[in-house]
């Protein structure tokens, strides 16, 4: 069974829609926040968060990042040798408990390896939008991808 893409399968300028979306529940954020030892009460203290500028709990931004990357795996890095670099991670807006994230990735560059002819690097920008189509996060990364075997 052929699962995942190889270096040859990516086209510069291509925009890939990742499916399905993911609704972030209160318990997702609470567990992730506890697991990562993030003690900011904006993520788990509803009373405290109600007094903030947003008036309610915010989803941990690292969870938004992780879910966005996770949604892209099937289409981008399922066959990856390595994620070489994450860069330019930007939070453009808040994510709240109950929001649904949708992601897409655009292939920005492809570079064949100079030292190993069986692989190359793709440079990709992934974007997460909420159910209102507002971009909440963008990130860029470089992924080392094998060429198709044989």
Short mmCIF file of C-alpha atoms in Angstrom, two decimals:
data_model
loop_
_atom_site.label_atom_id
_atom_site.label_comp_id
_atom_site.label_asym_id
_atom_site.label_seq_id
_atom_site.Cartn_x
_atom_site.Cartn_y
_atom_site.Cartn_z
CA UNK A 1 0.00 0.00 0.00
CA UNK A 2 1.40 3.35 -1.06
CA UNK A 3 0.85 5.77 1.81
CA UNK A 4 2.19 9.29 1.89
CA UNK A 5 3.96 11.42 -0.67
CA UNK A 6 7.48 11.25 -1.98
CA UNK A 7 9.67 14.14 -3.08
CA UNK A 8 8.52 13.87 -6.72
CA UNK A 9 4.87 14.14 -5.66
CA UNK A 10 5.17 17.76 -4.49
CA UNK A 11 4.76 20.75 -6.81
CA UNK A 12 5.93 24.26 -5.92
CA UNK A 13 2.86 26.50 -5.53
CA UNK A 14 0.54 23.58 -4.77
CA UNK A 15 -1.93 24.16 -1.93
CA UNK A 16 -3.02 21.00 -0.14
CA UNK A 17 -6.20 20.97 1.94
CA UNK A 18 -5.87 18.70 4.97
CA UNK A 19 -8.90 16.74 6.09
CA UNK A 20 -10.59 16.29 8.49
CA UNK A 21 -10.73 19.33 10.74
CA UNK A 22 -10.35 19.05 14.51
CA UNK A 23 -12.58 20.57 17.18
CA UNK A 24 -10.57 21.53 20.26
CA UNK A 25 -12.48 20.57 23.39
CA UNK A 26 -11.96 21.90 26.89
CA UNK A 27 -10.50 18.57 28.01
CA UNK A 28 -8.01 18.53 25.07
CA UNK A 29 -6.62 21.87 26.18
CA UNK A 30 -6.66 21.02 29.89
CA UNK A 31 -4.80 17.73 29.39
CA UNK A 32 -2.29 19.27 26.97
CA UNK A 33 -1.66 22.17 29.33
CA UNK A 34 -1.12 19.80 32.28
CA UNK A 35 1.05 17.46 30.21
CA UNK A 36 3.33 20.31 29.12
CA UNK A 37 3.40 21.85 32.62
CA UNK A 38 2.07 25.18 31.35
CA UNK A 39 0.84 26.99 34.46
CA UNK A 40 -0.78 29.98 32.74
CA UNK A 41 -4.34 30.10 34.15
CA UNK A 42 -5.69 31.52 30.87
CA UNK A 43 -5.86 27.90 29.69
CA UNK A 44 -7.67 26.23 32.60
CA UNK A 45 -9.12 28.79 35.05
CA UNK A 46 -12.41 30.00 33.58
CA UNK A 47 -12.93 32.64 36.30
CA UNK A 48 -9.44 34.08 35.82
CA UNK A 49 -9.80 34.00 32.03
CA UNK A 50 -13.20 35.72 32.24
CA UNK A 51 -11.39 38.79 33.52
CA UNK A 52 -8.94 38.85 30.58
CA UNK A 53 -9.36 40.77 27.34
CA UNK A 54 -10.90 37.70 25.68
CA UNK A 55 -13.35 36.99 28.52
CA UNK A 56 -12.83 33.22 28.41
CA UNK A 57 -10.17 30.51 28.31
CA UNK A 58 -7.76 30.44 25.41
CA UNK A 59 -6.48 27.21 23.87
CA UNK A 60 -2.78 26.69 24.54
CA UNK A 61 -0.99 28.01 21.43
CA UNK A 62 1.42 25.08 21.40
CA UNK A 63 -1.60 22.76 21.11
CA UNK A 64 -2.84 24.76 18.10
CA UNK A 65 0.64 24.39 16.57
CA UNK A 66 0.77 20.64 17.31
CA UNK A 67 -2.70 19.97 15.90
CA UNK A 68 -1.89 21.95 12.75
CA UNK A 69 1.28 19.95 12.16
CA UNK A 70 -0.57 16.73 12.98
CA UNK A 71 -3.31 17.45 10.45
CA UNK A 72 -0.66 17.90 7.76
CA UNK A 73 1.22 14.63 8.37
CA UNK A 74 -0.80 12.44 5.99
CA UNK A 75 -0.23 14.86 3.09
CA UNK A 76 3.21 16.32 3.90
CA UNK A 77 5.42 14.27 6.21
CA UNK A 78 3.99 10.75 6.34
CA UNK A 79 7.16 9.47 4.61
CA UNK A 80 9.54 12.08 6.03
CA UNK A 81 13.05 11.16 6.97
CA UNK A 82 13.11 14.16 9.32
CA UNK A 83 11.55 17.50 10.07
CA UNK A 84 14.67 19.62 9.71
CA UNK A 85 13.42 22.98 10.85
CA UNK A 86 10.36 24.76 12.16
CA UNK A 87 10.40 28.50 11.64
CA UNK A 88 8.20 31.53 11.59
CA UNK A 89 5.44 30.22 13.83
CA UNK A 90 2.86 33.00 14.11
CA UNK A 91 -0.32 33.15 16.13
CA UNK A 92 -2.68 35.47 14.25
CA UNK A 93 -5.68 35.15 16.52
CA UNK A 94 -7.06 33.30 19.51
CA UNK A 95 -8.46 29.79 19.54
CA UNK A 96 -11.16 29.04 22.10
CA UNK A 97 -12.56 25.82 23.54
CA UNK A 98 -15.07 24.49 21.01
CA UNK A 99 -13.37 26.04 17.97
CA UNK A 100 -12.73 23.76 15.00
CA UNK A 101 -9.40 24.01 13.21
CA UNK A 102 -8.90 23.34 9.51
CA UNK A 103 -5.47 23.28 7.89
CA UNK A 104 -3.86 23.69 4.51
CA UNK A 105 -0.26 23.66 3.35
CA UNK A 106 1.43 25.39 0.44
CA UNK A 107 4.63 24.04 -1.09
CA UNK A 108 7.02 26.99 -1.28
CA UNK A 109 10.24 25.31 -2.49
CA UNK A 110 11.71 21.94 -3.42
CA UNK A 111 15.45 21.33 -3.25
CA UNK A 112 17.14 18.08 -4.24
CA UNK A 113 19.87 16.90 -1.90
CA UNK A 114 23.37 17.58 -3.23
CA UNK A 115 24.96 14.80 -1.14
CA UNK A 116 22.30 12.06 -1.27
CA UNK A 117 20.42 11.56 -4.56
CA UNK A 118 17.61 9.55 -2.93
CA UNK A 119 16.04 12.54 -1.14
CA UNK A 120 15.21 16.22 -1.13
CA UNK A 121 13.88 19.01 1.07
CA UNK A 122 10.49 20.64 0.77
CA UNK A 123 9.83 24.04 2.29
CA UNK A 124 6.18 24.35 3.26
CA UNK A 125 3.86 26.87 4.90
CA UNK A 126 0.92 25.46 6.85
CA UNK A 127 -2.04 27.58 7.86
CA UNK A 128 -4.75 26.86 10.43
CA UNK A 129 -8.16 28.51 10.16
CA UNK A 130 -11.06 28.35 12.57
CA UNK A 131 -14.67 27.58 11.68
CA UNK A 132 -15.15 31.27 10.79
CA UNK A 133 -12.36 30.98 8.15
CA UNK A 134 -10.06 33.27 10.17
CA UNK A 135 -6.38 32.34 10.07
CA UNK A 136 -5.27 31.62 13.64
CA UNK A 137 -1.77 30.22 12.99
CA UNK A 138 0.85 29.98 10.25
CA UNK A 139 4.10 28.10 10.34
CA UNK A 140 6.88 27.28 7.94
CA UNK A 141 9.05 24.20 8.05
CA UNK A 142 11.59 22.25 6.04
CA UNK A 143 11.03 18.52 5.69
CA UNK A 144 13.50 15.94 4.39
CA UNK A 145 11.54 13.64 2.07
CA UNK A 146 12.74 10.48 0.29
CA UNK A 147 12.38 10.10 -3.45
CA UNK A 148 10.13 7.37 -4.74
CA UNK A 149 11.88 4.00 -4.39
CA UNK A 150 12.90 2.01 -7.43
#
